[in-house]
Amino acid sequence: YYRIQATKRLGGGGNVKRKLLEKLNEPDRIELDKTQAKDATSSANITKIHFEPSHYTVLENAGYVTLNVIREGGNMRNSIYVDFSTEDGTATQGQDYEATEGTLIFYPTENRKQIQVKIIDDEIFEEDEHFAVKLSNIRVKDSQGQLTPGAYDKTVLLLEPTSAIVMIIDDDHSGMFVFETDEKTIIESDGVVVIKVLRTSGARGRVRIPYSTE
């Protein structure tokens, strides 16, 4: 009995071992805390440029679609330059929209810019189509007038997604109407069930759709 107790006391039990391990791991924990704090500080010092939102839906007869580009964080005293251009998806430039390209300039303290793209209306029935607007070639101009590409200046960043998608809804046809899902499972105690009907491939006029249960 006495020999066993002495062995436990000399071994220090689980508490001593745990404290020893915590002591050994403490430098790693301190280093991790320092790294996380450094990363947070570095992120706060970076100017990020991005679309907000990155998806747009517009009727074919809308005339234009306006996209928002946001600047956040970092040094607001610098001027930020970023190029933009349109790119075909299922929509085709010259037929469904006008090709557009240029350069946005965020002057000191400015945090929002807009891109306008002309939408071409026609009388031809088409499926809903989309195109993209892309951001590229970010540069920063400092207070001394020095313009530096983003690849060499880590204080600016194009934030993903660097493309925005524009969906053009055809308005030359009333559209097609379908249930969102073929089946819907509910709990009896829910009381009410909501069944969604989607309108695709057209948006012309007001449409009444009779429905019934059976």
PDB file of C-alpha atoms in Angstrom:
ATOM      1  CA  TYR A   1       0.000   0.000   0.000  1.00  0.00           C
ATOM      2  CA  TYR A   2       2.678   2.490   1.014  1.00  0.00           C
ATOM      3  CA  ARG A   3       4.859   1.570  -1.951  1.00  0.00           C
ATOM      4  CA  ILE A   4       1.998   2.203  -4.400  1.00  0.00           C
ATOM      5  CA  GLN A   5       1.149   5.562  -2.863  1.00  0.00           C
ATOM      6  CA  ALA A   6       4.772   6.667  -3.027  1.00  0.00           C
ATOM      7  CA  THR A   7       4.925   5.719  -6.682  1.00  0.00           C
ATOM      8  CA  LYS A   8       1.838   7.809  -7.424  1.00  0.00           C
ATOM      9  CA  ARG A   9       3.268  10.781  -5.610  1.00  0.00           C
ATOM     10  CA  LEU A  10       6.595  10.508  -7.425  1.00  0.00           C
ATOM     11  CA  GLY A  11       4.836  10.098 -10.773  1.00  0.00           C
ATOM     12  CA  GLY A  12       2.752  13.183 -10.077  1.00  0.00           C
ATOM     13  CA  GLY A  13      -0.460  11.650 -11.457  1.00  0.00           C
ATOM     14  CA  GLY A  14      -2.336  12.939 -14.552  1.00  0.00           C
ATOM     15  CA  ASN A  15      -2.430  16.583 -13.438  1.00  0.00           C
ATOM     16  CA  VAL A  16       1.359  16.992 -13.466  1.00  0.00           C
ATOM     17  CA  LYS A  17       1.643  15.343 -16.878  1.00  0.00           C
ATOM     18  CA  ARG A  18      -1.109  17.553 -18.287  1.00  0.00           C
ATOM     19  CA  LYS A  19       0.505  20.704 -16.915  1.00  0.00           C
ATOM     20  CA  LEU A  20       3.849  19.627 -18.347  1.00  0.00           C
ATOM     21  CA  LEU A  21       2.312  19.096 -21.801  1.00  0.00           C
ATOM     22  CA  GLU A  22       0.546  22.461 -21.619  1.00  0.00           C
ATOM     23  CA  LYS A  23       3.836  24.101 -20.706  1.00  0.00           C
ATOM     24  CA  LEU A  24       5.605  22.444 -23.624  1.00  0.00           C
ATOM     25  CA  ASN A  25       2.835  23.500 -26.068  1.00  0.00           C
ATOM     26  CA  GLU A  26       2.605  27.064 -24.774  1.00  0.00           C
ATOM     27  CA  PRO A  27       5.254  28.527 -27.158  1.00  0.00           C
ATOM     28  CA  ASP A  28       3.358  27.035 -30.155  1.00  0.00           C
ATOM     29  CA  ARG A  29       0.075  28.520 -28.905  1.00  0.00           C
ATOM     30  CA  ILE A  30       1.657  31.945 -28.423  1.00  0.00           C
ATOM     31  CA  GLU A  31       3.188  31.742 -31.905  1.00  0.00           C
ATOM     32  CA  LEU A  32      -0.196  30.768 -33.403  1.00  0.00           C
ATOM     33  CA  ASP A  33      -1.902  33.708 -31.668  1.00  0.00           C
ATOM     34  CA  LYS A  34       0.767  36.048 -33.045  1.00  0.00           C
ATOM     35  CA  THR A  35       0.335  34.620 -36.561  1.00  0.00           C
ATOM     36  CA  GLN A  36      -3.461  34.994 -36.443  1.00  0.00           C
ATOM     37  CA  ALA A  37      -3.166  38.571 -35.185  1.00  0.00           C
ATOM     38  CA  LYS A  38      -0.657  39.353 -37.945  1.00  0.00           C
ATOM     39  CA  ASP A  39      -2.939  37.834 -40.620  1.00  0.00           C
ATOM     40  CA  ALA A  40      -5.905  39.881 -39.339  1.00  0.00           C
ATOM     41  CA  THR A  41      -3.820  43.061 -39.432  1.00  0.00           C
ATOM     42  CA  SER A  42      -2.525  42.260 -42.929  1.00  0.00           C
ATOM     43  CA  SER A  43      -6.066  41.623 -44.207  1.00  0.00           C
ATOM     44  CA  ALA A  44      -7.266  44.956 -42.797  1.00  0.00           C
ATOM     45  CA  ASN A  45      -4.464  46.717 -44.707  1.00  0.00           C
ATOM     46  CA  ILE A  46      -5.494  45.233 -48.068  1.00  0.00           C
ATOM     47  CA  THR A  47      -7.864  47.102 -50.391  1.00  0.00           C
ATOM     48  CA  LYS A  48     -10.343  44.642 -51.922  1.00  0.00           C
ATOM     49  CA  ILE A  49     -12.300  45.295 -55.135  1.00  0.00           C
ATOM     50  CA  HIS A  50     -15.291  43.108 -55.996  1.00  0.00           C
ATOM     51  CA  PHE A  51     -18.779  42.959 -57.522  1.00  0.00           C
ATOM     52  CA  GLU A  52     -21.737  43.315 -55.171  1.00  0.00           C
ATOM     53  CA  PRO A  53     -23.869  41.452 -56.012  1.00  0.00           C
ATOM     54  CA  SER A  54     -22.280  39.129 -58.566  1.00  0.00           C
ATOM     55  CA  HIS A  55     -25.563  38.006 -60.231  1.00  0.00           C
ATOM     56  CA  TYR A  56     -28.050  40.256 -62.057  1.00  0.00           C
ATOM     57  CA  THR A  57     -31.349  39.566 -63.824  1.00  0.00           C
ATOM     58  CA  VAL A  58     -32.782  42.017 -66.340  1.00  0.00           C
ATOM     59  CA  LEU A  59     -35.670  42.047 -68.823  1.00  0.00           C
ATOM     60  CA  GLU A  60     -34.732  42.273 -72.481  1.00  0.00           C
ATOM     61  CA  ASN A  61     -36.574  45.613 -72.810  1.00  0.00           C
ATOM     62  CA  ALA A  62     -34.873  47.201 -69.763  1.00  0.00           C
ATOM     63  CA  GLY A  63     -32.430  49.153 -71.935  1.00  0.00           C
ATOM     64  CA  TYR A  64     -29.456  48.899 -69.560  1.00  0.00           C
ATOM     65  CA  VAL A  65     -28.184  46.818 -66.693  1.00  0.00           C
ATOM     66  CA  THR A  66     -26.148  48.510 -63.954  1.00  0.00           C
ATOM     67  CA  LEU A  67     -23.520  46.550 -62.030  1.00  0.00           C
ATOM     68  CA  ASN A  68     -21.987  47.658 -58.725  1.00  0.00           C
ATOM     69  CA  VAL A  69     -18.275  47.389 -57.958  1.00  0.00           C
ATOM     70  CA  ILE A  70     -17.224  47.888 -54.337  1.00  0.00           C
ATOM     71  CA  ARG A  71     -13.976  49.009 -52.718  1.00  0.00           C
ATOM     72  CA  GLU A  72     -13.368  48.090 -49.085  1.00  0.00           C
ATOM     73  CA  GLY A  73     -10.524  48.112 -46.575  1.00  0.00           C
ATOM     74  CA  GLY A  74      -6.942  49.242 -46.901  1.00  0.00           C
ATOM     75  CA  ASN A  75      -5.573  52.705 -47.579  1.00  0.00           C
ATOM     76  CA  MET A  76      -8.443  54.932 -48.746  1.00  0.00           C
ATOM     77  CA  ARG A  77      -6.004  57.733 -49.658  1.00  0.00           C
ATOM     78  CA  ASN A  78      -4.791  55.895 -52.757  1.00  0.00           C
ATOM     79  CA  SER A  79      -6.477  55.804 -56.159  1.00  0.00           C
ATOM     80  CA  ILE A  80      -7.334  52.333 -57.483  1.00  0.00           C
ATOM     81  CA  TYR A  81      -7.586  51.510 -61.198  1.00  0.00           C
ATOM     82  CA  VAL A  82      -9.282  48.344 -62.457  1.00  0.00           C
ATOM     83  CA  ASP A  83     -10.242  47.314 -65.999  1.00  0.00           C
ATOM     84  CA  PHE A  84     -13.545  45.711 -66.977  1.00  0.00           C
ATOM     85  CA  SER A  85     -14.902  44.008 -70.090  1.00  0.00           C
ATOM     86  CA  THR A  86     -17.923  41.986 -71.184  1.00  0.00           C
ATOM     87  CA  GLU A  87     -17.715  38.389 -72.353  1.00  0.00           C
ATOM     88  CA  ASP A  88     -20.224  36.197 -74.185  1.00  0.00           C
ATOM     89  CA  GLY A  89     -22.014  33.372 -72.440  1.00  0.00           C
ATOM     90  CA  THR A  90     -25.153  32.099 -74.142  1.00  0.00           C
ATOM     91  CA  ALA A  91     -25.891  35.768 -74.959  1.00  0.00           C
ATOM     92  CA  THR A  92     -23.996  37.234 -77.916  1.00  0.00           C
ATOM     93  CA  GLN A  93     -22.507  40.711 -78.111  1.00  0.00           C
ATOM     94  CA  GLY A  94     -24.025  42.810 -80.882  1.00  0.00           C
ATOM     95  CA  GLN A  95     -27.227  40.737 -80.815  1.00  0.00           C
ATOM     96  CA  ASP A  96     -28.251  40.544 -77.159  1.00  0.00           C
ATOM     97  CA  TYR A  97     -26.076  43.233 -75.554  1.00  0.00           C
ATOM     98  CA  GLU A  98     -23.452  45.806 -76.528  1.00  0.00           C
ATOM     99  CA  ALA A  99     -19.831  44.875 -75.870  1.00  0.00           C
ATOM    100  CA  THR A 100     -18.454  47.187 -73.195  1.00  0.00           C
ATOM    101  CA  GLU A 101     -14.976  47.719 -71.771  1.00  0.00           C
ATOM    102  CA  GLY A 102     -13.134  50.418 -69.879  1.00  0.00           C
ATOM    103  CA  THR A 103     -11.359  51.354 -66.663  1.00  0.00           C
ATOM    104  CA  LEU A 104     -12.917  52.169 -63.305  1.00  0.00           C
ATOM    105  CA  ILE A 105     -11.039  54.702 -61.176  1.00  0.00           C
ATOM    106  CA  PHE A 106     -11.655  54.769 -57.444  1.00  0.00           C
ATOM    107  CA  TYR A 107     -10.338  58.145 -56.324  1.00  0.00           C
ATOM    108  CA  PRO A 108      -9.335  58.677 -52.657  1.00  0.00           C
ATOM    109  CA  THR A 109     -12.239  57.906 -50.240  1.00  0.00           C
ATOM    110  CA  GLU A 110     -14.481  56.560 -53.075  1.00  0.00           C
ATOM    111  CA  ASN A 111     -15.871  53.116 -52.310  1.00  0.00           C
ATOM    112  CA  ARG A 112     -18.412  52.409 -55.079  1.00  0.00           C
ATOM    113  CA  LYS A 113     -18.424  52.507 -58.884  1.00  0.00           C
ATOM    114  CA  GLN A 114     -20.966  51.367 -61.465  1.00  0.00           C
ATOM    115  CA  ILE A 115     -20.731  49.704 -64.868  1.00  0.00           C
ATOM    116  CA  GLN A 116     -23.572  50.111 -67.374  1.00  0.00           C
ATOM    117  CA  VAL A 117     -24.122  47.671 -70.224  1.00  0.00           C
ATOM    118  CA  LYS A 118     -26.721  48.272 -72.952  1.00  0.00           C
ATOM    119  CA  ILE A 119     -29.221  45.448 -73.480  1.00  0.00           C
ATOM    120  CA  ILE A 120     -30.485  44.972 -77.053  1.00  0.00           C
ATOM    121  CA  ASP A 121     -34.228  44.368 -77.415  1.00  0.00           C
ATOM    122  CA  ASP A 122     -35.675  42.503 -80.397  1.00  0.00           C
ATOM    123  CA  GLU A 123     -38.930  40.814 -81.399  1.00  0.00           C
ATOM    124  CA  ILE A 124     -37.428  37.348 -81.720  1.00  0.00           C
ATOM    125  CA  PHE A 125     -38.350  34.666 -79.202  1.00  0.00           C
ATOM    126  CA  GLU A 126     -35.245  33.418 -77.389  1.00  0.00           C
ATOM    127  CA  GLU A 127     -34.438  31.338 -74.367  1.00  0.00           C
ATOM    128  CA  ASP A 128     -33.180  33.257 -71.337  1.00  0.00           C
ATOM    129  CA  GLU A 129     -29.510  34.037 -71.962  1.00  0.00           C
ATOM    130  CA  HIS A 130     -26.546  35.307 -69.974  1.00  0.00           C
ATOM    131  CA  PHE A 131     -23.217  37.080 -70.379  1.00  0.00           C
ATOM    132  CA  ALA A 132     -20.390  37.990 -68.007  1.00  0.00           C
ATOM    133  CA  VAL A 133     -18.635  41.194 -66.975  1.00  0.00           C
ATOM    134  CA  LYS A 134     -15.057  40.649 -65.791  1.00  0.00           C
ATOM    135  CA  LEU A 135     -12.654  42.707 -63.675  1.00  0.00           C
ATOM    136  CA  SER A 136      -8.906  42.574 -64.348  1.00  0.00           C
ATOM    137  CA  ASN A 137      -5.566  44.397 -64.191  1.00  0.00           C
ATOM    138  CA  ILE A 138      -5.902  46.153 -60.831  1.00  0.00           C
ATOM    139  CA  ARG A 139      -3.411  48.989 -60.172  1.00  0.00           C
ATOM    140  CA  VAL A 140      -2.799  51.354 -57.285  1.00  0.00           C
ATOM    141  CA  LYS A 141      -1.740  54.994 -57.554  1.00  0.00           C
ATOM    142  CA  ASP A 142      -0.135  56.383 -54.409  1.00  0.00           C
ATOM    143  CA  SER A 143       0.019  59.982 -53.155  1.00  0.00           C
ATOM    144  CA  GLN A 144       3.239  60.530 -55.148  1.00  0.00           C
ATOM    145  CA  GLY A 145       1.460  59.618 -58.399  1.00  0.00           C
ATOM    146  CA  GLN A 146       3.230  56.283 -58.778  1.00  0.00           C
ATOM    147  CA  LEU A 147       1.054  53.674 -60.552  1.00  0.00           C
ATOM    148  CA  THR A 148       1.886  50.092 -59.558  1.00  0.00           C
ATOM    149  CA  PRO A 149       0.268  46.888 -60.918  1.00  0.00           C
ATOM    150  CA  GLY A 150      -1.493  44.788 -58.309  1.00  0.00           C
ATOM    151  CA  ALA A 151       0.850  41.888 -59.074  1.00  0.00           C
ATOM    152  CA  TYR A 152       3.665  43.943 -57.515  1.00  0.00           C
ATOM    153  CA  ASP A 153       1.652  45.728 -54.829  1.00  0.00           C
ATOM    154  CA  LYS A 154       0.181  43.361 -52.258  1.00  0.00           C
ATOM    155  CA  THR A 155      -1.963  46.109 -50.691  1.00  0.00           C
ATOM    156  CA  VAL A 156      -4.650  45.700 -53.406  1.00  0.00           C
ATOM    157  CA  LEU A 157      -6.643  42.617 -54.343  1.00  0.00           C
ATOM    158  CA  LEU A 158      -9.371  41.606 -56.796  1.00  0.00           C
ATOM    159  CA  LEU A 159     -11.714  39.570 -54.622  1.00  0.00           C
ATOM    160  CA  GLU A 160     -13.446  36.494 -56.067  1.00  0.00           C
ATOM    161  CA  PRO A 161     -15.662  36.260 -57.939  1.00  0.00           C
ATOM    162  CA  THR A 162     -13.976  38.632 -60.395  1.00  0.00           C
ATOM    163  CA  SER A 163     -16.863  38.059 -62.835  1.00  0.00           C
ATOM    164  CA  ALA A 164     -20.512  39.077 -62.574  1.00  0.00           C
ATOM    165  CA  ILE A 165     -23.209  37.153 -64.453  1.00  0.00           C
ATOM    166  CA  VAL A 166     -26.085  39.007 -66.148  1.00  0.00           C
ATOM    167  CA  MET A 167     -29.188  36.984 -67.051  1.00  0.00           C
ATOM    168  CA  ILE A 168     -31.383  38.451 -69.819  1.00  0.00           C
ATOM    169  CA  ILE A 169     -35.046  37.425 -69.565  1.00  0.00           C
ATOM    170  CA  ASP A 170     -36.819  37.315 -72.925  1.00  0.00           C
ATOM    171  CA  ASP A 171     -39.977  39.466 -73.010  1.00  0.00           C
ATOM    172  CA  ASP A 172     -41.200  38.479 -76.495  1.00  0.00           C
ATOM    173  CA  HIS A 173     -42.997  35.414 -75.193  1.00  0.00           C
ATOM    174  CA  SER A 174     -45.311  34.862 -72.262  1.00  0.00           C
ATOM    175  CA  GLY A 175     -43.024  32.178 -70.930  1.00  0.00           C
ATOM    176  CA  MET A 176     -43.198  28.595 -69.790  1.00  0.00           C
ATOM    177  CA  PHE A 177     -44.578  27.668 -66.382  1.00  0.00           C
ATOM    178  CA  VAL A 178     -43.400  24.721 -64.328  1.00  0.00           C
ATOM    179  CA  PHE A 179     -43.484  23.575 -60.737  1.00  0.00           C
ATOM    180  CA  GLU A 180     -40.223  24.170 -58.892  1.00  0.00           C
ATOM    181  CA  THR A 181     -40.198  20.502 -57.814  1.00  0.00           C
ATOM    182  CA  ASP A 182     -42.217  17.451 -58.872  1.00  0.00           C
ATOM    183  CA  GLU A 183     -42.769  16.319 -55.299  1.00  0.00           C
ATOM    184  CA  LYS A 184     -42.985  18.007 -51.924  1.00  0.00           C
ATOM    185  CA  THR A 185     -42.941  16.294 -48.532  1.00  0.00           C
ATOM    186  CA  ILE A 186     -44.459  18.012 -45.512  1.00  0.00           C
ATOM    187  CA  ILE A 187     -45.389  17.252 -41.920  1.00  0.00           C
ATOM    188  CA  GLU A 188     -49.123  16.993 -41.258  1.00  0.00           C
ATOM    189  CA  SER A 189     -48.879  19.502 -38.416  1.00  0.00           C
ATOM    190  CA  ASP A 190     -47.507  22.204 -40.784  1.00  0.00           C
ATOM    191  CA  GLY A 191     -51.061  23.216 -41.629  1.00  0.00           C
ATOM    192  CA  VAL A 192     -50.214  24.880 -44.971  1.00  0.00           C
ATOM    193  CA  VAL A 193     -48.006  23.862 -47.883  1.00  0.00           C
ATOM    194  CA  VAL A 194     -46.469  26.390 -50.309  1.00  0.00           C
ATOM    195  CA  ILE A 195     -45.876  25.150 -53.849  1.00  0.00           C
ATOM    196  CA  LYS A 196     -43.798  27.416 -56.103  1.00  0.00           C
ATOM    197  CA  VAL A 197     -44.426  27.861 -59.830  1.00  0.00           C
ATOM    198  CA  LEU A 198     -41.551  29.148 -61.968  1.00  0.00           C
ATOM    199  CA  ARG A 199     -41.821  31.287 -65.104  1.00  0.00           C
ATOM    200  CA  THR A 200     -38.993  30.758 -67.612  1.00  0.00           C
ATOM    201  CA  SER A 201     -38.178  31.524 -71.258  1.00  0.00           C
ATOM    202  CA  GLY A 202     -40.225  34.702 -71.401  1.00  0.00           C
ATOM    203  CA  ALA A 203     -41.861  37.380 -69.292  1.00  0.00           C
ATOM    204  CA  ARG A 204     -44.330  39.107 -71.591  1.00  0.00           C
ATOM    205  CA  GLY A 205     -47.536  40.403 -70.075  1.00  0.00           C
ATOM    206  CA  ARG A 206     -49.638  39.191 -67.180  1.00  0.00           C
ATOM    207  CA  VAL A 207     -50.531  35.518 -67.259  1.00  0.00           C
ATOM    208  CA  ARG A 208     -53.285  33.742 -65.322  1.00  0.00           C
ATOM    209  CA  ILE A 209     -52.803  30.036 -64.650  1.00  0.00           C
ATOM    210  CA  PRO A 210     -55.732  27.988 -63.323  1.00  0.00           C
ATOM    211  CA  TYR A 211     -54.848  25.346 -60.749  1.00  0.00           C
ATOM    212  CA  SER A 212     -56.651  22.708 -58.700  1.00  0.00           C
ATOM    213  CA  THR A 213     -55.966  19.877 -56.274  1.00  0.00           C
ATOM    214  CA  GLU A 214     -57.141  16.293 -56.743  1.00  0.00           C
TER     215      GLU A 214
END
